C-alpha cells in the first residue's frame, strides 16, 4: 500500500479521488456550507539537508474549529507550526491567514495568532504581570482586564517570577499570554508535553472552556489520540511531512476499519485500500461511501489509537 | 516595537549597567585623582581617551555578551519567536541599544571631565570639541567592532585574525600605527595641536565604525533573521566554506595590494649628491668627503655593474640604489638602512675607503637590490647561494683570492653538498668565505658548462618574475639545487662535486705557499654555572700559528628558539686580544637560554674576516 493511495481518498484531496468512487457532494456546495478558513496552508515544503520536514503539506483550519494536528514524533508537526508562525520560511508553498496569502507571515498576521510553545522559555526575572506588560506592548489588541481575569481564573500568582512557577503553571501562563490579545487563532504546539495527567486534563478543560466562551479557533498539535478525542472536532494526521488524513473524527472512524473476522477477501475492492498490518488483522481505508458500496463486507470499527497506528505505523518497518 | 524591546533589554541587564557604571566611575576617579597629583599644563579633558581605551573594550564585549548571548543561552529567544517580533527586530534593537549605551557611558565620562576641568581651569571650547570629536569617533569604532565580535560569536576569531593580519600588512608596508585612523586621533598631536584635527583619520574611523555596524546589521537580519551566534549551528557547510573563502580572499587581496603598492623613491636631503639613471637602474651617492670626480667614478662603476646585472637577469627595472658616505664606519662593513615608506635600497659605507676597491661594496649593494627585487625570497630559498655568488661572479673579482677562500671552506668540510643549507654555511664560515665558496661553484659550472649556463641559473631564480607570495608558493617552479643544475647547466650535484674538487686541487697546488700562511683557527666555549640560574661563558682559542698583535671577536646572540634564523646585523661582537687565548664573556645568561656563539678574526691571506667555532646551543 503506497502513501499515494491512502492520500487518494482523503476528503481534502478530492481532486485525486479514484474515478471509480462514487462522487461526494460538489466541492462548491461544501465550500458554501463550511465556515471561512482562518489558516490555510498549500503545498508547503521545507527541507533540512536530506530531510524533507514538510513535503507538500496542505491543510485548512476553519473558523471555530478545534483542529487536532496529529503525528508521530518527527513527523513534521513543529516544522509546520513554525512555518505557520512565520518563524521559518517555507522553501515552497503558501500560507493564508484569514484569506491573506503570503509565503511568510508578516508581524500583522502574527498579531492575529496566540501561540503556546512546547516548552516555555519566559524571561526568568519577569513576574507573571511583567510578562503580561511586555507581551501587551507587542499586540495592539491586548486586553489587560482579560489577562488579569485569566491570571485569577488559572490561579496564577501575578507577582511571582516566572522562574518560580511549576511546569503546569508555566503552561497556563503561556495560555493566558496567548489568549489575552484575543487573537482569532490559537496555535498550541504540543502544550501538554511534560505535564502530569492531572495538569494535562486541567489544561485541556481550560482550552475547551475558553473556546466555547470566546469562539476562538484552536489549532493544536499532539501525538496523543486521547487528547484529540477529548477536545478536537477536526483532525489532520501528518506523516513524513505530508497530511495523510484531514476531516472530522467521525469521518476518521468511518474511514478506517478492520475487515473480517470471518471472510476476508484477498484484496480490497475498488475504492478501498489496504493498510499494513500494524495493529494486527486486515485493515482497509476508504471513504464511507466506498464502505457503503459493499454491504456484504463484514468489518468492525477501530479505536482512535488503532486508527492512528494503522495510518502512520506503516512506515515503522 | 523596537523601542519596546530595547526597554526590555535595558531592564534585563540592569545589573551589568551598574557594574559598568562602577567600573567607569573607578577609572575616572583614579585618573582624576592622578591628575590632581601633578601640576602640569595639560587639560584634564585628555583623561578621556585613556579611560576610553581601558573601558570601552570591556564595555563592548560585556555588552555584546549580555545582549546577544544571554538571550540564546537562556533560550528566551524561543519565547520571543512566538510573539509578533522578528528576530531581526529583536537583534537590531540590541545592536542599537549597545551603541546607545556605549555612547551614553562616554557622554557621562565626558560630562564629568568637563566639570572636573572647569573646577581648576577654564574649559577651552575648541579643545573640548576636539576631544569630543576624536574620542567620540574612536568610541563608536571600539563599540561597533566589539558588538560585531559579539554578533559573530565563535566566528569572531577570524575577525581578530583579520585585524591582526591587516595591522601586520600595514606595518610591513612601512605604515606607522600612529598614522592609522583611531590611533592618529588619540595619539598624534592630541591636546597640543587642537587646530590640526586629522579629518581624514576622523572620517576614516567613523567610516570603519559604520561599516562594522552595517556588517553586524546584515548578519543579524540575513537568513530569516537568524543571528550569527547561531550560525555555528545553523550555517551550512557551503556557507562556512564561503565565509572562509571570503576572509582568505580579503587577506590575499590585502597582501597583493601591500606588495604592489608603489612607493615614492627615497631622496637624499643632504648636500654632495650625485646621481645617475641607467636603462634598468639608478644610483645616487651622497658624501661630503668624496670629491665630485671620485663620486662620479664610483657612480660609473656602480651603474655599470647594476646594468649588467639587470640585463643578464632580464630585470626591467632594479630598485633605486642610494649609497651614503659614513666616515665613522670600519672599511669593509656595510649597513643597509631601513626605508619603510620610500622605495629603494640605502646603504651606508665608509666611501672614502671603499671607492679605491669598491667591488665588495658593489656586490653587497647588488645582493641587497636582488633581495629587494625578489622581496626577500632570494635570501630565504634553498637557492640563496646564487644570490650571494652571482653579483660577485659578475663583478669579476680577484679569482686567486676567491679560490683561496673556497679552499678554506673546503678544508672546513663545506662543498656543493651543503648548497641546500646555505644559511648554515654562511653562519659557520662568515659571509665573505661563503661567498668565495659560492663563487667557486659558479666558476666551476662556467668552466664545465659555459658562462651562459651560469646566467641561465641566475635568471631562473633571481630574475624570475616577481609574483605574489601566495601564488608563488602554490604554483611557481620550485626545483631544488640538483634539479635546477641538471636543467640549466646539464650537471648534477655529484658531477659538480667532482669537477669542483678537481678545481680545488688545481688551485691548492697553485697557491700552496700562501695557503700555508693561513693559521689553523679553532675555538671552543664552555659554560660555568655560578648560581642555579645564571650561566657564564668561558672561551678558549687555539691559533696555529698565532698572529702577533691581532684581535679576535667573540660573536654571540641569544635566540628565541634554537633554529631561529640568524640576523647577522644584530650579532653582538666582543673584541679580545689574541694574546688572551682564554677568557670570560662579561655578559651572563639564564640557564636554558638559546645561544649562537662563534669566533671571528681577520685573516690577511684571505682578505676578509673568517668565522670559526660557530655553534648553537641550549645553555645547560
Coordinates of N, CA, C and O in Angstrom, one line a residue, chain B residues 25-96:
Chain B
X25 N 33.3 54.7 36.9 CA 33.5 55.6 37.9 C 34.8 55.4 38.6 O 35.6 56.4 38.9
X26 N 35.2 54.2 38.8 CA 36.5 53.9 39.4 C 37.6 54.3 38.5 O 38.6 55.0 39.0
X27 N 37.5 54.1 37.2 CA 38.5 54.5 36.2 C 38.7 56.0 36.2 O 39.8 56.6 36.2
X28 N 37.5 56.7 36.1 CA 37.5 58.1 36.1 C 38.0 58.7 37.4 O 38.8 59.7 37.3
X29 N 37.6 58.1 38.5 CA 38.1 58.6 39.8 C 39.6 58.4 39.9 O 40.3 59.4 40.3
X30 N 40.1 57.3 39.5 CA 41.6 57.1 39.6 C 42.3 58.1 38.8 O 43.3 58.6 39.2
X31 N 41.9 58.2 37.5 CA 42.6 59.1 36.6 C 42.4 60.6 37.1 O 43.4 61.4 37.0
X32 N 41.3 60.9 37.6 CA 41.1 62.3 38.1 C 41.9 62.5 39.3 O 42.6 63.6 39.4
X33 N 42.0 61.6 40.2 CA 42.9 61.7 41.4 C 44.3 61.9 40.9 O 45.1 62.8 41.4
X34 N 44.7 61.1 40.0 CA 46.1 61.2 39.5 C 46.4 62.5 38.9 O 47.5 63.1 39.1
X35 N 45.4 63.1 38.2 CA 45.6 64.4 37.6 C 45.8 65.5 38.7 O 46.4 66.5 38.4
X36 N 45.2 65.3 39.8 CA 45.3 66.3 40.9 C 46.7 66.2 41.5 O 47.1 67.2 42.2
X37 N 47.4 65.2 41.3 CA 48.7 65.0 41.9 C 49.8 65.7 41.2 O 51.0 65.8 41.6
X38 N 49.6 66.0 39.9 CA 50.6 66.6 39.1 C 50.1 68.0 38.6 O 49.0 68.1 38.1
X39 N 51.0 68.9 38.8 CA 50.6 70.3 38.4 C 51.3 70.5 37.0 O 52.4 70.9 36.9
X40 N 50.6 70.1 36.0 CA 51.1 70.4 34.6 C 50.0 71.2 33.9 O 48.9 71.4 34.3
X41 N 50.4 71.5 32.7 CA 49.5 72.4 31.9 C 48.5 71.6 31.1 O 47.7 72.2 30.4
X42 N 48.6 70.3 31.1 CA 47.7 69.5 30.2 C 46.2 69.6 30.7 O 46.0 69.6 31.9
X43 N 45.3 69.8 29.8 CA 43.9 69.9 30.1 C 43.5 68.5 30.7 O 43.9 67.5 30.3
X44 N 42.6 68.6 31.7 CA 42.1 67.3 32.3 C 41.2 66.6 31.3 O 40.8 65.4 31.6
X45 N 40.8 67.3 30.3 CA 39.9 66.6 29.3 C 40.7 65.4 28.6 O 40.1 64.5 28.1
X46 N 42.0 65.5 28.7 CA 42.8 64.5 28.0 C 42.8 63.2 28.7 O 43.3 62.2 28.2
X47 N 42.1 63.1 29.9 CA 41.9 61.9 30.6 C 41.0 61.0 29.8 O 41.1 59.7 29.8
X48 N 40.1 61.6 29.0 CA 39.0 60.9 28.3 C 39.5 59.7 27.5 O 39.1 58.6 27.6
X49 N 40.5 60.0 26.6 CA 41.0 58.8 25.7 C 41.6 57.7 26.5 O 41.4 56.5 26.2
X50 N 42.2 58.0 27.7 CA 42.8 56.9 28.4 C 41.7 56.1 29.0 O 41.8 54.8 29.0
X51 N 40.7 56.7 29.6 CA 39.6 56.0 30.2 C 38.9 55.2 29.0 O 38.5 54.0 29.2
X52 N 38.8 55.8 27.9 CA 38.1 55.2 26.8 C 38.7 53.9 26.3 O 38.1 52.9 26.2
X53 N 40.1 54.0 26.2 CA 40.8 52.9 25.7 C 40.8 51.7 26.7 O 40.8 50.5 26.3
X54 N 40.7 52.0 28.0 CA 40.6 51.0 29.0 C 39.2 50.4 29.2 O 39.0 49.2 29.3
X55 N 38.2 51.3 29.1 CA 36.9 51.0 29.5 C 36.1 50.4 28.3 O 35.3 49.4 28.5
X56 N 36.2 51.0 27.2 CA 35.3 50.6 26.1 C 35.4 49.2 25.6 O 34.4 48.6 25.3
X57 N 36.7 48.7 25.5 CA 36.7 47.3 25.0 C 36.0 46.4 26.0 O 35.3 45.4 25.6
X58 N 36.1 46.7 27.3 CA 35.4 45.8 28.3 C 33.9 46.0 28.1 O 33.2 45.0 28.1
X59 N 33.5 47.3 28.0 CA 32.1 47.5 27.9 C 31.5 46.9 26.6 O 30.5 46.2 26.7
X60 N 32.2 47.0 25.5 CA 31.6 46.5 24.3 C 31.5 44.9 24.3 O 30.6 44.4 23.8
X61 N 32.5 44.3 24.9 CA 32.5 42.8 25.0 C 31.4 42.4 26.0 O 30.7 41.4 25.7
X62 N 31.3 43.1 27.1 CA 30.3 42.7 28.1 C 28.9 42.9 27.5 O 28.0 42.1 27.6
X63 N 28.8 44.1 26.9 CA 27.5 44.4 26.3 C 27.1 43.3 25.2 O 26.0 42.8 25.2
X64 N 28.1 43.0 24.4 CA 27.9 42.1 23.3 C 27.4 40.7 23.9 O 26.5 40.1 23.4
X65 N 28.2 40.3 24.9 CA 27.8 39.0 25.5 C 26.4 39.1 26.1 O 25.6 38.2 25.9
X66 N 26.2 40.1 26.9 CA 24.9 40.2 27.6 C 23.7 40.3 26.6 O 22.7 39.6 26.7
X67 N 23.9 41.1 25.6 CA 22.8 41.4 24.7 C 22.5 40.2 23.8 O 21.4 39.9 23.5
X68 N 23.6 39.6 23.2 CA 23.4 38.7 22.2 C 23.4 37.2 22.7 O 22.7 36.4 22.2
X69 N 24.3 36.9 23.6 CA 24.4 35.6 24.0 C 23.4 35.1 25.0 O 23.0 34.0 25.0
X70 N 23.1 36.0 26.0 CA 22.3 35.5 27.1 C 20.9 35.1 26.6 O 20.3 34.1 27.0
X71 N 20.4 35.9 25.6 CA 19.1 35.5 25.1 C 19.0 34.1 24.5 O 18.0 33.4 24.5
X72 N 20.2 33.8 23.9 CA 20.3 32.4 23.3 C 20.5 31.3 24.3 O 20.0 30.3 24.2
X73 N 21.4 31.7 25.2 CA 21.8 30.7 26.2 C 20.6 30.3 27.1 O 20.3 29.1 27.4
X74 N 19.7 31.3 27.5 CA 18.6 31.0 28.3 C 17.4 30.6 27.4 O 16.3 30.3 28.0
X75 N 17.6 30.6 26.1 CA 16.5 30.2 25.2 C 15.3 31.0 25.2 O 14.2 30.6 24.7
X76 N 15.4 32.2 25.8 CA 14.3 33.1 25.8 C 14.0 33.6 24.4 O 12.9 34.1 24.1
X77 N 14.9 33.4 23.4 CA 14.7 33.8 22.1 C 13.5 33.0 21.5 O 12.7 33.4 20.6
X78 N 13.3 31.7 22.0 CA 12.2 30.9 21.5 C 10.9 31.5 22.0 O 9.9 31.4 21.3
X79 N 10.9 32.1 23.1 CA 9.7 32.8 23.6 C 9.4 34.0 22.7 O 8.2 34.3 22.3
X80 N 10.4 34.8 22.4 CA 10.3 36.0 21.5 C 9.8 35.6 20.2 O 8.9 36.3 19.6
X81 N 10.3 34.4 19.7 CA 9.9 34.0 18.3 C 8.4 33.7 18.2 O 7.8 33.9 17.2
X82 N 7.8 33.3 19.3 CA 6.3 33.1 19.3 C 5.5 34.3 19.4 O 4.3 34.2 19.3
X83 N 6.1 35.4 19.6 CA 5.4 36.7 19.7 C 5.5 37.5 18.3 O 6.4 37.1 17.5
X84 N 4.7 38.5 18.1 CA 4.8 39.2 16.9 C 6.1 40.1 16.8 O 6.0 41.3 16.8
X85 N 7.2 39.4 16.8 CA 8.5 40.1 16.8 C 9.4 39.3 15.9 O 9.4 38.0 16.0
X86 N 10.1 39.9 15.0 CA 11.0 39.2 14.1 C 12.4 39.2 14.8 O 12.7 40.0 15.6
X87 N 13.1 38.1 14.5 CA 14.5 38.0 15.1 C 15.3 39.3 14.8 O 16.1 39.8 15.5
X88 N 15.1 39.7 13.5 CA 15.9 40.8 13.0 C 15.6 42.0 13.9 O 16.5 42.7 14.3
X89 N 14.3 42.3 14.2 CA 13.9 43.4 15.0 C 14.6 43.3 16.4 O 15.1 44.2 16.9
X90 N 14.5 42.1 17.0 CA 15.0 41.9 18.3 C 16.5 42.2 18.3 O 17.0 42.9 19.2
X91 N 17.2 41.7 17.4 CA 18.7 41.8 17.4 C 19.2 43.1 16.9 O 20.2 43.6 17.4
X92 N 18.5 43.7 16.0 CA 18.9 45.1 15.5 C 18.7 46.0 16.7 O 19.5 46.9 17.0
X93 N 17.6 45.8 17.4 CA 17.3 46.6 18.6 C 18.4 46.5 19.6 O 18.9 47.5 20.2
X94 N 18.9 45.3 19.8 CA 20.0 45.1 20.8 C 21.3 45.8 20.3 O 22.0 46.4 21.1
X95 N 21.5 45.7 19.0 CA 22.7 46.4 18.4 C 22.6 47.9 18.7 O 23.6 48.5 19.2
X96 N 21.5 48.5 18.4 CA 21.3 49.9 18.6 C 21.4 50.3 20.1 O 22.0 51.2 20.5

